[in-house]
Short mmCIF file of C-alpha atoms in Angstrom, two decimals:
data_model
loop_
_atom_site.label_atom_id
_atom_site.label_comp_id
_atom_site.label_asym_id
_atom_site.label_seq_id
_atom_site.Cartn_x
_atom_site.Cartn_y
_atom_site.Cartn_z
CA GLY A 1 94.86 55.52 -9.86
CA GLN A 2 93.32 55.62 -6.45
CA SER A 3 90.41 57.87 -5.50
CA LEU A 4 87.53 58.70 -3.11
CA GLU A 5 84.91 60.93 -3.96
CA GLN A 6 82.72 62.51 -1.01
CA PRO A 7 80.90 65.78 -0.96
CA SER A 8 83.12 68.71 0.63
CA GLU A 9 80.32 70.21 2.72
CA VAL A 10 77.02 69.30 3.96
CA THR A 11 74.33 71.56 6.04
CA ALA A 12 71.71 69.99 8.02
CA VAL A 13 69.06 70.93 10.84
CA GLU A 14 69.26 69.82 14.30
CA GLY A 15 67.43 66.61 14.94
CA ALA A 16 67.03 65.71 11.06
CA ILE A 17 68.72 63.00 9.22
CA VAL A 18 71.99 63.29 6.82
CA GLN A 19 73.67 61.01 4.73
CA ILE A 20 77.22 61.36 3.60
CA ASN A 21 78.27 59.45 0.43
CA CYS A 22 81.42 57.97 -0.75
CA THR A 23 82.55 56.58 -3.97
CA TYR A 24 85.70 54.86 -4.19
CA GLN A 25 87.83 53.59 -7.02
CA THR A 26 90.97 51.64 -5.84
CA SER A 27 93.12 48.94 -6.84
CA GLY A 28 91.90 46.77 -4.42
CA PHE A 29 88.91 46.56 -1.76
CA TYR A 30 88.98 45.11 1.56
CA GLY A 31 86.73 47.43 3.73
CA LEU A 32 85.27 50.81 4.20
CA SER A 33 85.56 52.95 7.41
CA TRP A 34 84.35 56.24 8.65
CA TYR A 35 86.22 58.55 10.88
CA GLN A 36 85.03 61.64 12.56
CA GLN A 37 87.35 64.88 13.31
CA HIS A 38 86.37 67.92 15.19
CA ASP A 39 88.01 71.26 14.35
CA GLY A 40 91.51 71.12 15.70
CA GLY A 41 91.10 67.29 17.09
CA ALA A 42 92.41 63.98 15.76
CA PRO A 43 90.24 61.62 13.72
CA THR A 44 88.38 59.26 15.81
CA PHE A 45 87.07 55.66 14.44
CA LEU A 46 83.20 55.50 13.84
CA SER A 47 82.52 52.20 11.68
CA TYR A 48 83.81 49.67 9.34
CA ASN A 49 82.31 47.56 6.62
CA ALA A 50 83.81 45.00 5.06
CA LEU A 51 80.67 43.23 3.69
CA ASP A 52 77.68 44.60 1.95
CA GLY A 53 74.84 46.02 4.24
CA LEU A 54 74.27 48.40 6.82
CA GLU A 55 75.88 48.37 10.14
CA GLU A 56 74.01 50.24 12.97
CA THR A 57 75.88 52.01 16.01
CA GLY A 58 73.59 54.13 17.98
CA ARG A 59 72.59 57.29 16.10
CA PHE A 60 75.21 56.35 13.26
CA SER A 61 74.74 53.73 10.45
CA SER A 62 77.11 52.73 7.84
CA PHE A 63 76.08 51.38 4.59
CA LEU A 64 78.39 49.61 1.68
CA SER A 65 77.77 48.45 -1.61
CA ARG A 66 80.80 46.57 -3.16
CA SER A 67 79.16 46.13 -6.59
CA ASP A 68 78.57 49.85 -6.85
CA SER A 69 81.87 50.93 -5.28
CA TYR A 70 79.95 53.22 -2.76
CA GLY A 71 79.02 53.46 0.51
CA TYR A 72 77.76 56.19 2.79
CA LEU A 73 77.41 57.07 6.64
CA LEU A 74 73.72 58.10 8.14
CA LEU A 75 73.56 60.16 10.84
CA GLN A 76 70.24 60.36 12.74
CA GLU A 77 68.85 62.70 15.22
CA LEU A 78 71.55 65.11 14.75
CA GLN A 79 73.07 67.22 17.45
CA MET A 80 74.87 70.35 17.43
CA LYS A 81 77.91 68.40 18.62
CA ASP A 82 77.67 66.53 15.29
CA SER A 83 79.15 69.40 13.53
CA ALA A 84 82.66 68.01 12.32
CA SER A 85 84.29 66.53 9.29
CA TYR A 86 83.74 62.83 8.31
CA PHE A 87 86.15 61.02 6.25
CA CYS A 88 85.79 57.59 4.30
CA ALA A 89 88.83 55.36 3.98
CA VAL A 90 89.31 52.18 2.13
CA ARG A 91 91.68 49.39 2.90
CA ASP A 92 92.90 48.66 -0.58
CA ASN A 93 95.41 45.85 0.36
CA LYS A 94 95.17 42.56 1.92
CA ASP A 95 98.51 42.46 3.47
CA SER A 96 98.96 42.89 7.19
CA SER A 97 99.59 46.41 7.06
CA TYR A 98 95.95 47.46 7.52
CA LYS A 99 96.76 50.90 5.45
CA LEU A 100 94.38 53.13 4.61
CA ILE A 101 93.50 55.44 1.83
CA PHE A 102 91.38 58.55 2.91
CA GLY A 103 89.05 60.69 1.32
CA SER A 104 89.15 64.19 1.40
CA GLY A 105 86.51 64.78 4.01
CA THR A 106 82.94 66.21 4.16
CA ARG A 107 82.31 68.92 6.62
CA LEU A 108 79.01 68.79 8.23
CA LEU A 109 77.29 72.08 9.73
CA VAL A 110 74.52 71.09 11.95
CA ARG A 111 72.09 74.41 12.37
CA PRO A 112 69.93 74.98 15.02
CA ASP B 1 97.35 59.61 29.63
CA ALA B 2 96.69 59.43 26.12
CA ASP B 3 96.88 55.73 24.28
CA VAL B 4 98.77 57.66 21.65
CA THR B 5 101.05 60.78 22.44
CA GLN B 6 102.59 63.09 20.20
CA THR B 7 105.26 65.42 20.62
CA PRO B 8 105.28 68.46 20.07
CA ARG B 9 101.70 69.58 19.57
CA ASN B 10 103.05 72.83 17.73
CA ARG B 11 106.42 73.67 16.31
CA ILE B 12 107.59 76.49 14.03
CA THR B 13 111.04 75.76 12.33
CA LYS B 14 112.89 77.52 9.76
CA THR B 15 113.44 76.11 6.04
CA GLY B 16 116.62 73.87 5.79
CA LYS B 17 116.42 72.91 9.54
CA ARG B 18 116.23 69.15 10.28
CA ILE B 19 113.28 68.39 12.86
CA MET B 20 111.80 65.10 14.34
CA LEU B 21 108.52 64.50 15.42
CA GLU B 22 107.91 61.73 18.04
CA CYS B 23 105.04 59.52 18.66
CA SER B 24 104.59 56.79 21.52
CA GLN B 25 101.35 54.50 22.24
CA THR B 26 100.27 52.47 25.00
CA LYS B 27 97.84 50.08 23.11
CA GLY B 28 100.46 47.61 22.43
CA HIS B 29 99.58 47.61 18.81
CA ASP B 30 102.10 46.42 16.18
CA ARG B 31 101.31 48.71 13.46
CA MET B 32 102.24 52.42 13.46
CA TYR B 33 101.53 55.08 11.08
CA TRP B 34 102.70 58.36 9.78
CA TYR B 35 99.84 60.91 8.04
CA ARG B 36 99.99 64.19 6.76
CA GLN B 37 96.81 66.43 6.36
CA ASP B 38 96.44 69.49 4.50
CA PRO B 39 93.07 71.37 4.27
CA GLY B 40 90.81 69.73 1.47
CA LEU B 41 93.01 66.91 0.90
CA GLY B 42 92.24 64.64 3.49
CA LEU B 43 94.97 62.47 5.15
CA ARG B 44 97.94 61.15 3.03
CA LEU B 45 100.15 58.13 4.33
CA ILE B 46 103.99 59.15 4.86
CA TYR B 47 105.51 55.69 6.25
CA TYR B 48 104.20 52.72 8.00
CA SER B 49 105.79 49.86 10.01
CA PHE B 50 104.40 46.66 10.81
CA ASP B 51 107.01 46.25 13.91
CA VAL B 52 110.40 47.09 14.79
CA LYS B 53 112.27 45.61 12.02
CA ASP B 54 109.69 46.52 9.29
CA ILE B 55 109.43 50.15 7.53
CA ASN B 56 107.59 51.05 4.56
CA LYS B 57 107.02 54.12 2.71
CA GLY B 58 103.36 55.55 1.88
CA GLU B 59 102.33 57.62 -0.98
CA ILE B 60 104.21 60.87 0.15
CA SER B 61 107.48 59.59 1.62
CA ASP B 62 109.93 62.17 -0.47
CA GLY B 63 111.72 64.60 2.12
CA TYR B 64 110.80 62.21 5.36
CA SER B 65 112.30 59.60 6.96
CA VAL B 66 111.44 57.40 9.93
CA SER B 67 112.54 55.30 12.73
CA ARG B 68 110.82 52.75 14.88
CA GLN B 69 112.89 52.39 18.04
CA ALA B 70 110.55 50.05 19.71
CA GLN B 71 107.16 48.69 19.64
CA ALA B 72 105.77 51.60 20.98
CA LYS B 73 107.84 54.29 19.36
CA PHE B 74 107.56 55.65 15.67
CA SER B 75 109.21 58.78 15.05
CA LEU B 76 109.20 61.21 11.93
CA SER B 77 111.81 63.18 10.69
CA LEU B 78 112.29 66.01 8.27
CA GLU B 79 116.01 65.97 7.28
CA SER B 80 116.09 69.36 5.72
CA ALA B 81 112.00 71.21 6.27
CA ILE B 82 110.75 73.09 3.50
CA PRO B 83 107.64 75.31 3.37
CA ASN B 84 105.50 72.78 1.64
CA GLN B 85 105.84 70.43 4.53
CA THR B 86 103.93 73.09 6.80
CA ALA B 87 100.83 70.73 7.48
CA LEU B 88 99.07 68.79 10.41
CA TYR B 89 100.96 65.40 10.94
CA PHE B 90 99.39 62.45 12.81
CA CYS B 91 100.52 59.08 13.87
CA ALA B 92 98.11 56.02 14.21
CA THR B 93 98.37 52.64 15.56
CA SER B 94 96.50 49.46 14.68
CA ASP B 95 96.68 45.80 15.39
CA GLU B 96 95.20 42.81 13.84
CA GLY B 97 92.42 42.77 16.24
CA SER B 98 91.17 46.27 15.96
CA ARG B 99 88.74 47.44 13.33
CA GLY B 100 90.04 51.11 13.41
CA TYR B 101 93.00 53.34 13.82
CA THR B 102 93.80 55.22 17.19
CA PHE B 103 95.22 58.64 16.42
CA GLY B 104 97.23 60.96 18.28
CA SER B 105 96.52 64.52 18.88
CA GLY B 106 98.57 65.56 16.04
CA THR B 107 101.62 68.01 15.76
CA ARG B 108 100.78 71.24 13.83
CA LEU B 109 104.29 72.10 12.12
CA THR B 110 104.93 75.38 10.24
CA VAL B 111 107.93 75.74 8.16
CA VAL B 112 109.12 79.43 7.58
#
C-alpha cells in the first residue's frame, strides 16, 4: 500500500529551529512536496523536491533522500505565525495528472 | 478575486439529499482535483481531471461523481449524501509548469 508517515504533533519555542520528518512508502516516487495549513484555512504550497538534497526558501528548507525514502521540512527562526499543520505529499506517478498522496499532517505549536 | 473559488463555503444537508459543490479557477490550469479532509487523515483524492474530456477516479470516489463543464469549472456531486461524508472538501489546480497545487478555500459539508 501507499503510506506517508509524519509526527502528529511538534512543539517548539519562538525563535528556535524545528524539523518535521516524513517517511514514505509508495509504488512510485517523482517528488516530495510540503504544504502549510492554518486552522480554518486552505493548504498552501511551501516546497518541492524531486532530487536529493536541500532546497532553501527563506526561513524554510526542505530535504530529500530518495535512497532512504525520507524527507524533512526545516523551519528556522520560528515565529508565532508558523503555528499550523504541515503536510508532506508524494507524487507517485509520472503520468500527466500530477496527483499527490498526502500524509496525515504534523501540527506545529510555537510557544512564546 | 481568489484564483480558485469554491461554493458554498459551508453547507448542512440531510441524509439522502443530492448536493453539488462547485469550483472555478482563474489560473488557466488544465488539471483540477477534488480532495476530502478529515481530522487526522490528511487529504484524500476523490477525483481528478486533466482537461474537459478527461475524468479519473481517486482513492475514495465511491458515493461521489464529478463534472468538468469547462476548463475553469469542476464540480463535485454527492448523489445521496450520508453522514460519513461530513468533511472539509478542497478543490485544487495545477499545470505542467507549476511546482505545487493552488487550493480553494474549502467547503465544510455536514450531513445530518
